[in-house]
Amino acid sequence: MNEKKSLRTKVSPELQLSIKHQNRDSTRVRVGGFEIGGNHLVVIAGPCSVESREQLLETARSVKESGASMLRGGAFKPRTLPYSFQGHGVEALKLLQEAKAETGLPIVTEVMSVEDVGLVERYSDMLQIGARNMQNYPLLKRVGKTSSPILLKRGLSATIEEFLGAAEYILKEGNWRVVLCERGIRTFEPLTRFTLDLSAVAVLKQISHLPIIVDPSHGTGWSSLVPQMAKAALAAGSDGIIVEVHPHPEKALSDGQQSLSIDEFRLMMQGLREIAKAVGRTI
Ligand code: PEP
Ligand code: MN
């Protein structure tokens, strides 16, 4: 009689460090006072881009009040066209620092180039490697040499093994503080910006020891879909979510269409508390 194979047997034996082993516990990544990958779910919220002091501080205060555990905000933005807003750079990093000083929320922000790693590290608690840089190997090696926690986003068209391959670059350099992030992939479906691959959460939980969170904002491209997909992500076993929030989404300089308003974020958090309870976790 044929026996059922385990998914693990399909995974390339060349993947080593990111893969579960008998004697390797699940990795937990400490960021500020939080631990990602434990029983407590992490909620990272904030604007796509840091636009102004008012915009960032208003968002930071309100997401904190609604129960977010970390603040996101882009200072260096990877835009499809060079004509689009590219981010306020160092000025934005300083505003993030100010928002942290006021709210206590740890900061996650993207670093796009090897040269900026030292700078972004000084102003943040966690470095984000964006989807477009998932295969920027010099950058992966460089952040692997830091001791910062890394939020590694899945490439737009990366397979799960390629995603883990990217994580291996960071782990191999000695930095084991890696959190994976499923943020949607390109498929033939045009109605959503990307297709949020929640099965990747289940797969990664089965084959990898690394924590994984989900980004339903980029994953769908529509704020009206975000609360539902955030709930689904937690139900699927995600260790948390990262979402875009803006006080005036219609005026945002980037990704307004997918950004939740402050009220929408607060409402979403209520729904997430019920899911957290149902899956035996806290939020
Ligand atoms: C972002 O977080 O704003 C972003 C650009 O994400 P991604 O790299 O997943 O597109
Ligand atoms: Mn964005």
Tab-separated table of C-alpha atoms and ligand atoms in Angstrom:
chain	number	residue	atom	x	y	z
A	1	MET	CA	0.000	0.000	0.000
A	2	ASN	CA	1.208	3.511	-0.795
A	3	GLU	CA	2.104	5.590	2.208
A	4	LYS	CA	1.415	9.284	2.412
A	5	LYS	CA	4.576	11.317	2.014
A	6	SER	CA	5.314	14.232	4.282
A	7	LEU	CA	5.706	17.665	2.722
A	8	ARG	CA	9.168	17.772	4.293
A	9	THR	CA	10.383	15.093	1.847
A	10	LYS	CA	9.665	17.458	-1.082
A	11	VAL	CA	11.897	20.195	0.311
A	12	SER	CA	15.365	20.590	-1.185
A	13	PRO	CA	17.985	18.912	1.024
A	14	GLU	CA	20.246	21.848	0.219
A	15	LEU	CA	18.278	24.104	2.537
A	16	GLN	CA	19.921	23.716	5.920
A	17	LEU	CA	19.708	26.543	8.403
A	18	SER	CA	16.139	27.701	7.833
A	19	ILE	CA	14.663	24.227	8.018
A	20	LYS	CA	13.225	22.484	11.066
A	21	HIS	CA	15.407	19.824	12.628
A	22	GLN	CA	14.663	17.408	15.405
A	23	ASN	CA	16.825	19.211	17.918
A	24	ARG	CA	16.039	22.736	16.850
A	25	ASP	CA	13.334	24.655	18.698
A	26	SER	CA	11.132	27.184	16.929
A	27	THR	CA	12.952	30.469	16.724
A	28	ARG	CA	11.618	33.428	18.675
A	29	VAL	CA	12.803	36.865	17.748
A	30	ARG	CA	12.917	39.541	20.409
A	31	VAL	CA	12.236	43.095	19.250
A	32	GLY	CA	12.103	45.726	21.960
A	33	GLY	CA	9.957	44.177	24.669
A	34	PHE	CA	8.195	41.786	22.296
A	35	GLU	CA	8.946	38.305	21.157
A	36	ILE	CA	7.821	37.282	17.674
A	37	GLY	CA	7.103	33.589	17.299
A	38	GLY	CA	5.823	32.957	20.806
A	39	ASN	CA	2.247	32.773	22.020
A	40	HIS	CA	1.748	36.520	21.729
A	41	LEU	CA	0.849	37.762	18.252
A	42	VAL	CA	2.677	40.807	16.936
A	43	VAL	CA	0.746	43.619	15.236
A	44	ILE	CA	2.926	46.025	13.273
A	45	ALA	CA	1.062	49.068	11.987
A	46	GLY	CA	1.846	52.424	10.438
A	47	PRO	CA	1.994	54.328	7.198
A	48	CYS	CA	3.512	52.989	3.997
A	49	SER	CA	5.772	56.044	3.934
A	50	VAL	CA	6.692	58.553	6.595
A	51	GLU	CA	5.275	61.733	5.078
A	52	SER	CA	5.288	64.331	7.846
A	53	ARG	CA	5.679	64.696	11.584
A	54	GLU	CA	1.919	65.144	12.053
A	55	GLN	CA	1.033	62.166	9.881
A	56	LEU	CA	3.482	59.856	11.646
A	57	LEU	CA	2.787	60.952	15.220
A	58	GLU	CA	-0.975	60.861	14.786
A	59	THR	CA	-0.743	57.364	13.339
A	60	ALA	CA	1.708	56.162	15.985
A	61	ARG	CA	-0.398	57.416	18.908
A	62	SER	CA	-3.615	55.952	17.570
A	63	VAL	CA	-2.285	52.525	16.570
A	64	LYS	CA	-0.628	52.250	19.970
A	65	GLU	CA	-3.924	53.062	21.646
A	66	SER	CA	-5.673	50.404	19.557
A	67	GLY	CA	-3.133	47.772	20.592
A	68	ALA	CA	-0.365	47.713	17.970
A	69	SER	CA	2.945	46.384	19.248
A	70	MET	CA	5.305	47.980	16.713
A	71	LEU	CA	5.358	50.939	14.341
A	72	ARG	CA	6.155	50.659	10.626
A	73	GLY	CA	6.953	53.497	8.238
A	74	GLY	CA	9.084	53.743	5.113
A	75	ALA	CA	11.969	56.215	4.905
A	76	PHE	CA	13.565	54.724	1.788
A	77	LYS	CA	10.834	53.574	-0.597
A	78	PRO	CA	11.229	51.056	-3.434
A	79	ARG	CA	8.838	52.502	-6.031
A	80	THR	CA	8.000	50.972	-9.401
A	81	LEU	CA	8.696	54.279	-11.149
A	82	PRO	CA	11.477	56.759	-10.410
A	83	TYR	CA	8.964	59.625	-10.691
A	84	SER	CA	7.010	58.473	-7.605
A	85	PHE	CA	7.694	59.668	-4.057
A	86	GLN	CA	10.926	57.993	-2.931
A	87	GLY	CA	10.667	58.630	0.814
A	88	HIS	CA	12.131	61.338	3.056
A	89	GLY	CA	15.271	59.320	3.933
A	90	VAL	CA	17.171	60.430	7.043
A	91	GLU	CA	14.521	63.011	7.968
A	92	ALA	CA	11.964	60.206	8.068
A	93	LEU	CA	14.268	58.071	10.220
A	94	LYS	CA	14.485	60.931	12.728
A	95	LEU	CA	10.700	61.216	12.830
A	96	LEU	CA	10.434	57.480	13.460
A	97	GLN	CA	12.822	57.881	16.351
A	98	GLU	CA	10.681	60.700	17.729
A	99	ALA	CA	7.534	58.561	17.404
A	100	LYS	CA	9.255	55.784	19.311
A	101	ALA	CA	10.387	58.162	22.052
A	102	GLU	CA	6.802	59.295	22.524
A	103	THR	CA	4.912	56.016	22.201
A	104	GLY	CA	7.501	53.406	23.126
A	105	LEU	CA	6.647	51.455	19.969
A	106	PRO	CA	9.692	49.731	18.433
A	107	ILE	CA	10.366	50.738	14.825
A	108	VAL	CA	10.590	48.623	11.681
A	109	THR	CA	11.669	50.315	8.471
A	110	GLU	CA	13.063	49.212	5.146
A	111	VAL	CA	16.708	49.333	4.182
A	112	MET	CA	17.274	49.231	0.433
A	113	SER	CA	21.029	49.340	0.036
A	114	VAL	CA	24.175	47.969	1.603
A	115	GLU	CA	25.516	51.500	2.196
A	116	ASP	CA	22.478	52.482	4.279
A	117	VAL	CA	22.480	49.501	6.651
A	118	GLY	CA	24.509	51.207	9.412
A	119	LEU	CA	22.379	54.339	9.226
A	120	VAL	CA	19.007	52.572	9.267
A	121	GLU	CA	20.192	50.327	12.094
A	122	ARG	CA	20.899	53.348	14.296
A	123	TYR	CA	17.333	54.583	13.943
A	124	SER	CA	15.345	51.347	14.030
A	125	ASP	CA	14.682	48.216	16.052
A	126	MET	CA	14.138	45.904	13.093
A	127	LEU	CA	15.357	46.111	9.494
A	128	GLN	CA	12.905	45.342	6.717
A	129	ILE	CA	14.163	43.736	3.523
A	130	GLY	CA	11.506	44.515	0.945
A	131	ALA	CA	10.026	42.086	-1.535
A	132	ARG	CA	12.007	43.626	-4.387
A	133	ASN	CA	15.259	43.036	-2.533
A	134	MET	CA	14.586	39.476	-1.407
A	135	GLN	CA	17.217	38.313	-3.865
A	136	ASN	CA	19.682	41.157	-3.342
A	137	TYR	CA	22.371	38.824	-2.044
A	138	PRO	CA	24.971	41.455	-1.035
A	139	LEU	CA	22.239	43.167	1.039
A	140	LEU	CA	21.169	39.873	2.632
A	141	LYS	CA	24.784	39.092	3.551
A	142	ARG	CA	25.268	42.578	4.967
A	143	VAL	CA	22.221	42.441	7.247
A	144	GLY	CA	23.314	38.935	8.200
A	145	LYS	CA	26.397	40.543	9.746
A	146	THR	CA	24.324	42.821	11.973
A	147	SER	CA	22.671	41.831	15.220
A	148	SER	CA	19.382	43.533	14.271
A	149	PRO	CA	16.177	41.583	13.879
A	150	ILE	CA	15.316	41.262	10.182
A	151	LEU	CA	11.859	41.288	8.604
A	152	LEU	CA	12.364	39.447	5.319
A	153	LYS	CA	9.541	39.888	2.830
A	154	ARG	CA	8.797	37.282	0.195
A	155	GLY	CA	9.710	38.300	-3.361
A	156	LEU	CA	6.859	39.100	-5.742
A	157	SER	CA	7.437	35.898	-7.649
A	158	ALA	CA	9.560	33.854	-5.291
A	159	THR	CA	8.795	30.245	-4.500
A	160	ILE	CA	8.766	29.195	-0.852
A	161	GLU	CA	12.149	27.503	-1.302
A	162	GLU	CA	13.645	30.654	-2.829
A	163	PHE	CA	12.217	32.591	0.114
A	164	LEU	CA	13.947	30.227	2.534
A	165	GLY	CA	17.097	30.421	0.401
A	166	ALA	CA	17.116	34.187	0.998
A	167	ALA	CA	16.684	33.604	4.748
A	168	GLU	CA	19.641	31.182	4.655
A	169	TYR	CA	21.900	33.988	3.394
A	170	ILE	CA	21.146	35.963	6.562
A	171	LEU	CA	21.355	32.973	8.917
A	172	LYS	CA	24.629	31.804	7.377
A	173	GLU	CA	26.281	35.112	8.307
A	174	GLY	CA	25.350	34.481	11.925
A	175	ASN	CA	22.185	36.544	12.350
A	176	TRP	CA	19.405	34.220	13.482
A	177	ARG	CA	16.939	36.962	14.292
A	178	VAL	CA	14.943	36.502	11.087
A	179	VAL	CA	11.167	36.869	10.745
A	180	LEU	CA	9.609	35.864	7.425
A	181	CYS	CA	6.766	37.883	5.895
A	182	GLU	CA	4.258	36.601	3.349
A	183	ARG	CA	3.096	39.661	1.391
A	184	GLY	CA	1.405	38.231	-1.671
A	185	ILE	CA	2.724	36.947	-4.977
A	186	ARG	CA	2.019	37.613	-8.640
A	187	THR	CA	-0.599	35.365	-10.169
A	188	PHE	CA	-2.974	35.645	-13.142
A	189	GLU	CA	-5.581	37.350	-10.914
A	190	PRO	CA	-5.934	41.049	-11.775
A	191	LEU	CA	-8.578	42.179	-9.264
A	192	THR	CA	-6.246	42.104	-6.293
A	193	ARG	CA	-2.804	43.737	-6.369
A	194	PHE	CA	-1.169	40.417	-5.446
A	195	THR	CA	-2.485	37.032	-4.370
A	196	LEU	CA	-2.002	36.585	-0.638
A	197	ASP	CA	-0.613	33.077	-0.313
A	198	LEU	CA	-1.847	31.963	3.084
A	199	SER	CA	-0.951	28.366	2.348
A	200	ALA	CA	2.660	29.558	2.515
A	201	VAL	CA	2.066	30.217	6.224
A	202	ALA	CA	0.961	26.641	6.790
A	203	VAL	CA	3.807	25.277	4.655
A	204	LEU	CA	6.444	27.402	6.376
A	205	LYS	CA	5.148	26.477	9.823
A	206	GLN	CA	5.592	22.844	8.845
A	207	ILE	CA	9.065	23.060	7.325
A	208	SER	CA	10.817	26.030	8.956
A	209	HIS	CA	11.637	27.032	12.524
A	210	LEU	CA	11.464	30.752	11.687
A	211	PRO	CA	8.513	32.928	12.752
A	212	ILE	CA	6.268	34.177	9.962
A	213	ILE	CA	3.932	37.150	9.774
A	214	VAL	CA	1.533	38.260	7.028
A	215	ASP	CA	1.073	41.579	5.213
A	216	PRO	CA	-2.547	41.731	4.009
A	217	SER	CA	-2.118	45.354	2.847
A	218	HIS	CA	0.340	44.677	0.024
A	219	GLY	CA	-1.094	41.172	-0.281
A	220	THR	CA	-4.472	42.458	-1.474
A	221	GLY	CA	-3.983	46.107	-2.431
A	222	TRP	CA	-7.448	47.033	-1.094
A	223	SER	CA	-8.111	48.296	2.419
A	224	SER	CA	-11.616	46.801	2.309
A	225	LEU	CA	-10.037	43.319	2.109
A	226	VAL	CA	-7.436	43.821	4.813
A	227	PRO	CA	-9.395	43.037	8.026
A	228	GLN	CA	-10.762	39.781	6.645
A	229	MET	CA	-7.401	38.599	5.355
A	230	ALA	CA	-5.679	39.639	8.580
A	231	LYS	CA	-8.110	37.411	10.468
A	232	ALA	CA	-7.517	34.586	8.013
A	233	ALA	CA	-3.746	34.980	8.448
A	234	LEU	CA	-3.987	34.555	12.222
A	235	ALA	CA	-6.319	31.605	11.814
A	236	ALA	CA	-3.770	30.030	9.444
A	237	GLY	CA	-1.081	30.141	12.120
A	238	SER	CA	0.693	33.409	11.360
A	239	ASP	CA	2.718	34.861	14.254
A	240	GLY	CA	1.327	38.303	13.531
A	241	ILE	CA	0.535	40.852	10.884
A	242	ILE	CA	1.953	44.017	9.399
A	243	VAL	CA	-0.582	46.525	8.059
A	244	GLU	CA	-0.568	49.985	6.561
A	245	VAL	CA	-2.505	52.704	8.420
A	246	HIS	CA	-2.860	56.378	7.442
A	247	PRO	CA	-4.879	59.191	9.057
A	248	HIS	CA	-6.085	60.247	5.574
A	249	PRO	CA	-5.616	57.300	3.196
A	250	GLU	CA	-7.018	59.272	0.258
A	251	LYS	CA	-4.148	61.757	0.605
A	252	ALA	CA	-1.331	59.241	1.099
A	253	LEU	CA	1.832	59.687	-0.976
A	254	SER	CA	2.074	55.915	-1.421
A	255	ASP	CA	-0.275	52.934	-1.124
A	256	GLY	CA	-3.344	54.926	0.013
A	257	GLN	CA	-5.708	52.456	-1.651
A	258	GLN	CA	-4.610	49.685	0.666
A	259	SER	CA	-4.174	51.764	3.820
A	260	LEU	CA	-6.636	51.464	6.694
A	261	SER	CA	-7.872	54.638	8.335
A	262	ILE	CA	-7.298	55.019	12.043
A	263	ASP	CA	-10.894	53.989	12.794
A	264	GLU	CA	-10.724	51.004	10.462
A	265	PHE	CA	-7.584	49.828	12.220
A	266	ARG	CA	-9.236	50.088	15.629
A	267	LEU	CA	-12.213	48.070	14.426
A	268	MET	CA	-9.978	45.461	12.840
A	269	MET	CA	-8.151	44.979	16.143
A	270	GLN	CA	-11.429	44.068	17.837
A	271	GLY	CA	-11.996	41.326	15.288
A	272	LEU	CA	-8.433	40.072	15.628
A	273	ARG	CA	-8.827	39.672	19.381
A	274	GLU	CA	-11.610	37.158	18.805
A	275	ILE	CA	-9.493	35.156	16.373
A	276	ALA	CA	-6.502	35.238	18.710
A	277	LYS	CA	-8.677	33.814	21.456
A	278	ALA	CA	-10.033	31.117	19.151
A	279	VAL	CA	-6.524	29.941	18.222
A	280	GLY	CA	-5.304	30.062	21.819
A	281	ARG	CA	-3.018	33.059	21.434
A	282	THR	CA	-2.889	36.554	22.853
A	283	ILE	CA	-2.710	39.828	20.989
B	1	PEP	C1	6.215	48.235	2.147
B	1	PEP	O1	6.222	47.563	3.181
B	1	PEP	O2	5.767	49.398	2.079
B	1	PEP	C2	6.688	47.584	0.902
B	1	PEP	C3	7.196	48.295	-0.085
B	1	PEP	O3	6.496	46.249	0.925
B	1	PEP	P1	6.933	45.131	-0.161
B	1	PEP	O4	8.413	45.149	-0.193
B	1	PEP	O5	6.340	43.879	0.381
B	1	PEP	O6	6.313	45.548	-1.469
B	2	MN	MN	3.514	50.150	0.978
